[in-house]
Coordinates of C-alpha atoms in Angstrom, one line a residue:
X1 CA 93.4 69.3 84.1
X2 CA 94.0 71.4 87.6
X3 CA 92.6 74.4 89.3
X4 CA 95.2 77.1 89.5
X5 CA 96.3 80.4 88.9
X6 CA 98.8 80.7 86.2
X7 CA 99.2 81.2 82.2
X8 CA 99.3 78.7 80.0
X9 CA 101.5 79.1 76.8
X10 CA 104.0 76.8 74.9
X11 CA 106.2 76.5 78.0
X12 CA 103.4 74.7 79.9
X13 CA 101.6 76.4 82.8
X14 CA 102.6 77.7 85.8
X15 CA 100.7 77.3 88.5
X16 CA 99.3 78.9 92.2
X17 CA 97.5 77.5 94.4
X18 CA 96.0 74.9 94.3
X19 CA 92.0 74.5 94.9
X20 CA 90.9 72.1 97.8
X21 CA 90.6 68.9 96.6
X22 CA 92.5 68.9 93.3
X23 CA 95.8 67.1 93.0
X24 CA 98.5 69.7 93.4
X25 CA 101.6 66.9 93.9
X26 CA 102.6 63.3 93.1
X27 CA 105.1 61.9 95.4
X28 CA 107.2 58.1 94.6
X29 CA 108.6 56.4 97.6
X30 CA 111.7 54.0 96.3
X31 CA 114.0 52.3 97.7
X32 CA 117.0 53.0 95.7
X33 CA 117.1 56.8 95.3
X34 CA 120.3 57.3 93.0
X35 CA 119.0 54.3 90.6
X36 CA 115.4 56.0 90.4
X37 CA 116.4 59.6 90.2
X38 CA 118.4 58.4 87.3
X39 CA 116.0 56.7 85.4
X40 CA 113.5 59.6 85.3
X41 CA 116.6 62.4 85.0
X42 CA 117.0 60.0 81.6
X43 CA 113.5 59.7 80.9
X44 CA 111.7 62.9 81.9
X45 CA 114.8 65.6 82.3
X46 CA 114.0 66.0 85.8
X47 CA 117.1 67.7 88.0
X48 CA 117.1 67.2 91.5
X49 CA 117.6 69.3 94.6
X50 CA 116.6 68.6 97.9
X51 CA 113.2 68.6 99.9
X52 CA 111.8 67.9 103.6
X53 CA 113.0 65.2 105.3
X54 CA 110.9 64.2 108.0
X55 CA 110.0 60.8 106.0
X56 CA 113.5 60.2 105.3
X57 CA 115.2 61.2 102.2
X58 CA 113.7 63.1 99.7
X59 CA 114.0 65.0 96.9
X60 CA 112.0 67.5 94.5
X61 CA 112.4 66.9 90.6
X62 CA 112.4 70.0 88.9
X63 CA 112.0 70.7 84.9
X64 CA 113.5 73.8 83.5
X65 CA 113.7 74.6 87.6
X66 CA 110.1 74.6 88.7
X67 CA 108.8 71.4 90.8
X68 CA 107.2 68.8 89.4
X69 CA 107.1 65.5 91.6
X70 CA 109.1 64.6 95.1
X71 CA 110.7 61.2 95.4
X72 CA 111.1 59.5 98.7
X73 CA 113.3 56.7 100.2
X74 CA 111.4 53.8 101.9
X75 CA 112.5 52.6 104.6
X76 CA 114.8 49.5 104.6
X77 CA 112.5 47.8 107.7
X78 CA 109.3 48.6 106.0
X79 CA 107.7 46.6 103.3
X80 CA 105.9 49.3 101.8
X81 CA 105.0 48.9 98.0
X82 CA 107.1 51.3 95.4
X83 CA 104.3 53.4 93.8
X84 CA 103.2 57.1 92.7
X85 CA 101.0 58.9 95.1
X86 CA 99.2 61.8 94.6
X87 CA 98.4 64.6 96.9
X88 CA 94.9 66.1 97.0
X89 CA 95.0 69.6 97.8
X90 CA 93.7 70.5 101.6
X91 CA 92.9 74.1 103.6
X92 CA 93.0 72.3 106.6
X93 CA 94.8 68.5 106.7
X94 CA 94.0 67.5 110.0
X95 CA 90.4 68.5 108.9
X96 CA 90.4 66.3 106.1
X97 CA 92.4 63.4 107.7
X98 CA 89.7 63.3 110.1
X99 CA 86.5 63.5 107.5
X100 CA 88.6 60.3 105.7
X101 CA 88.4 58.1 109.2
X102 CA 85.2 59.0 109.6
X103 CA 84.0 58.0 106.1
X104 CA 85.6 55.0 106.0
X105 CA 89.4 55.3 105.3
X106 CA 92.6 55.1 106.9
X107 CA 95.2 57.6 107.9
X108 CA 98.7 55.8 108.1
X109 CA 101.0 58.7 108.3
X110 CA 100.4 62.3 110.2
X111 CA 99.0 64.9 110.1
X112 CA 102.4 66.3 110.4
X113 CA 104.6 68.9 109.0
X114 CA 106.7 68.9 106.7
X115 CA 109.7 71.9 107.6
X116 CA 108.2 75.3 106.2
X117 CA 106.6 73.4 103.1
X118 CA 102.6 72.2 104.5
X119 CA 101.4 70.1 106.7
X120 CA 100.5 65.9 104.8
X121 CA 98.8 63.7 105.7
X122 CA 99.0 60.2 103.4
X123 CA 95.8 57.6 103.9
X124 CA 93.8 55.1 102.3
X125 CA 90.4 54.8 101.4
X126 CA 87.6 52.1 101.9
X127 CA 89.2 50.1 99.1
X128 CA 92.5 50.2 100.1
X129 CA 93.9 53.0 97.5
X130 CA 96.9 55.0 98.7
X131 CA 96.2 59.3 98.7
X132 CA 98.1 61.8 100.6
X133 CA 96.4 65.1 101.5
X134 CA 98.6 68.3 101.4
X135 CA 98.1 71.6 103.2
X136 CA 100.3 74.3 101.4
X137 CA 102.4 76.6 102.9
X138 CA 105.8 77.6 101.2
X139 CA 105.1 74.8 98.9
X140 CA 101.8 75.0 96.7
X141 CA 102.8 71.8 94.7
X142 CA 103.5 70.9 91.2
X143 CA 104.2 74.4 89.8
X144 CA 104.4 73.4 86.2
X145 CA 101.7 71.3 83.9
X146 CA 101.1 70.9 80.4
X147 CA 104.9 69.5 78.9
X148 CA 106.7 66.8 78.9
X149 CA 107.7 65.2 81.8
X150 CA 104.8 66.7 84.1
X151 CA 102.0 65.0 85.5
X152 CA 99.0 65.6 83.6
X153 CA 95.9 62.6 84.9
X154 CA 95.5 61.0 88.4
X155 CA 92.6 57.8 88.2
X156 CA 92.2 55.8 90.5
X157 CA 92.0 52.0 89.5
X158 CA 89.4 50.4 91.9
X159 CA 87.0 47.1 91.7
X160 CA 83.5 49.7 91.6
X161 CA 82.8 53.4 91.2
X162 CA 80.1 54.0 93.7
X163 CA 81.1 53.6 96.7
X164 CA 84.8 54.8 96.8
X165 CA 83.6 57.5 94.4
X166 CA 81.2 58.9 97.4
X167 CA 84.1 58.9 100.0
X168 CA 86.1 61.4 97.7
X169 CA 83.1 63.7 97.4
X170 CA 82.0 63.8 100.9
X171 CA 85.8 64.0 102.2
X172 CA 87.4 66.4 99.1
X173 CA 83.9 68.3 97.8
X174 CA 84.4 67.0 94.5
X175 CA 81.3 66.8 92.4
X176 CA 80.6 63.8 90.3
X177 CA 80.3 64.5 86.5
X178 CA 77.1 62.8 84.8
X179 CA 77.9 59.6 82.9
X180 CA 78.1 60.1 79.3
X181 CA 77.4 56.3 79.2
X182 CA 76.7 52.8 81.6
X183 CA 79.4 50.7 79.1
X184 CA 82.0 51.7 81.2
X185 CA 82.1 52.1 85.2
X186 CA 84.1 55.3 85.1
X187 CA 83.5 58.0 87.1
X188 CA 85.7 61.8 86.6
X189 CA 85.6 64.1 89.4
X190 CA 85.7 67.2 89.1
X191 CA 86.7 70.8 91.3
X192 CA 84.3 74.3 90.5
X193 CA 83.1 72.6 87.6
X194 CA 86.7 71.5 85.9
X195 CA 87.9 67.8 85.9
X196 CA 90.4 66.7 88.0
X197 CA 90.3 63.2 88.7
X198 CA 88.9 59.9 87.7
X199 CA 87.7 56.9 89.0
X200 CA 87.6 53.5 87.3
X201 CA 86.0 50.7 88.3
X202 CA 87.6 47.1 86.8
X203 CA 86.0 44.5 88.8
X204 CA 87.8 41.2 88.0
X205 CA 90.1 42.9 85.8
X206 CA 91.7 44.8 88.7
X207 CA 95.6 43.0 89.2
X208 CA 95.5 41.1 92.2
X209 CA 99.3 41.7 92.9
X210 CA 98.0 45.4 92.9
X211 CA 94.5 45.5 94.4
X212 CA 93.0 49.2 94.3
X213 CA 95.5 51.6 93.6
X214 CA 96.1 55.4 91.9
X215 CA 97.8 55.7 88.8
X216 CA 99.1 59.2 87.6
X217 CA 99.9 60.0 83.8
X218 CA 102.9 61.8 83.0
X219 CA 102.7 64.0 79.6
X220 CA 105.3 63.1 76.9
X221 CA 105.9 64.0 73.1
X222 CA 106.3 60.5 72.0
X223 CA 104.6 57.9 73.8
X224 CA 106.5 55.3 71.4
X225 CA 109.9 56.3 72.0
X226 CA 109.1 57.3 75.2
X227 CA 108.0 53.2 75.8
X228 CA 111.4 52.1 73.9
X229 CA 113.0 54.4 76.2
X230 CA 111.8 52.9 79.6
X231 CA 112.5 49.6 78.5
X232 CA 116.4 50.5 77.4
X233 CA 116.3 52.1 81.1
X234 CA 115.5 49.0 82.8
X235 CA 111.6 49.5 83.0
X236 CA 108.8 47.4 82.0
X237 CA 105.5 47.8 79.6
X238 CA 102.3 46.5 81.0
X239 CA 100.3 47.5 78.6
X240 CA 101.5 48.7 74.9
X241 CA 100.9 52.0 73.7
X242 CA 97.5 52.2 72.0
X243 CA 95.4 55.0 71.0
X244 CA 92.2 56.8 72.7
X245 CA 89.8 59.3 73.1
X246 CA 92.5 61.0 75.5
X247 CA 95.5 60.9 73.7
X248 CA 97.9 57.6 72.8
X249 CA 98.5 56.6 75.7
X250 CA 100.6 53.1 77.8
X251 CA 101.0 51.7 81.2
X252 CA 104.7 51.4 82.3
X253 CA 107.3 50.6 85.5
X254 CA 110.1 52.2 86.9
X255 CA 113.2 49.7 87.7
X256 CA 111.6 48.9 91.2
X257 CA 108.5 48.1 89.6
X258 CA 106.3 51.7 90.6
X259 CA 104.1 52.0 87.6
X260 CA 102.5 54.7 85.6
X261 CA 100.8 55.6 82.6
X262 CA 102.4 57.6 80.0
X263 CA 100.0 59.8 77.3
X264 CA 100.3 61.7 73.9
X265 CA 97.7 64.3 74.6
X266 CA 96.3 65.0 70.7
X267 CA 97.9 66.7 68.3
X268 CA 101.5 66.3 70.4
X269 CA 104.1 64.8 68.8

């Protein structure tokens, strides 16, 4: 569900660059970086090599040696929460970072570069969910989609759709795709006309131990083995793999408690 060059076959796609405003990376900032890298090596087949380190140490995953996701080490004075981020690609970060403060959000880290790969910028916005904005240079982002063990969804989990959904169109471009229906208070964003990203607003529902926060979905053959798995690797469910219009899908954590969302698209498996 990204804007890229590339060709997509059996072996997933492999992708260019990225168009402004889509997400072209997720990013997870842990604590303990050989634990972590070791649960997703086990659950996902990521390998590891490493990547910038201007935030501290970091490293790319790769699968079948194209990057997929970067994990980061917190730092130990910081009491940051352990979660997934995802990068919305920028032409211009400082650009952007300034269009988010002036809408509304919070920039907490940079603009600043990061070695020969872009220039990020990592914010928040009106509602308190966490986004980093990434200007490509040697690094266009996640250059492979569509297998297992790649990032496939980013939705933002929020209390209501209207008003965060217009700072991510004013500051991104995206355009807002009409509601199929007013059951639901779920907006998808989309980039020249393709979906990228949703929104969904869950009022009370929304955890209060998490408050407004972005969830990515990670593509796998087998949701229900892939649940077992997680569990066996010291991770929690938080909500039991179920079926849907998108796919069978469930809500996991990693050891430190980082959550995301796994999903069956149809017909895998």
């Amino acid at each position: 569900m990204t804007e890229a060059g590339g060709s997509a076959d059996r072996n997933g796609t492999a992708h260019a660059r990225y168009a402004p405003g889509t997400p072209c990376w997720v990013s997870l900032m842990a604590h303990g970086m050989t634990t972590i890298q070791e649960f997703y090596s086990a659950l996902f087949g990521w390998e590891f090599q490493p990547g910038p380190q201007q935030l501290g140490p970091y490293v790319r995953a790769l699968l079948g040696g194209r990057e997929v996701a970067g994990i980061g080490q917190l730092p130990p004075d910081r009491h940051l929460p352990v979660a997934w981020t995802p990068y919305l690609a920028s032409e211009d970060a400082d650009t952007t970072a300034e269009s988010a403060r002036l809408c509304g959000g919070t920039i907490g880290v940079g603009p600043l570069d990061a070695a020969d790969a872009g220039r990020l910028a990592i914010g928040s916005d009106p509602s308190g969910g966490v986004f980093g904005i990434w200007q490509a240079a040697a690094h266009l982002g996640t250059s492979l989609t569509g297998v297992p063990g790649t990032p496939v969804w980013n939705e933002l989990l929020t209390f209501e759709t209207a008003t965060v959904a217009k700072f991510y169109e004013t500051v991104f471009g995206f355009e807002e795709e009409p509601r199929a229906s007013t059951a639901e208070d779920r907006v998808v964003l989309r980039v020249g006309g393709r979906p990228v990203a949703g929104i969904r607003g869950m009022g009370h529902e929304l955890p209060r131990d998490r408050g407004p926060h972005w969830m990515t979905y990670f593509q796998v053959a087998d949701v229900d083995e892939a649940v077992t798995r997680v569990v066996e690797l010291g991770g929690h469910v938080h909500a039991p793999a179920r079926d849907s219009v998108f796919g069978r899908m469930a809500t996991v954590s990693d050891p430190e408690g980082a959550r995301f969302s796994l999903l069956q698209p149809p017909g895998a498996g």
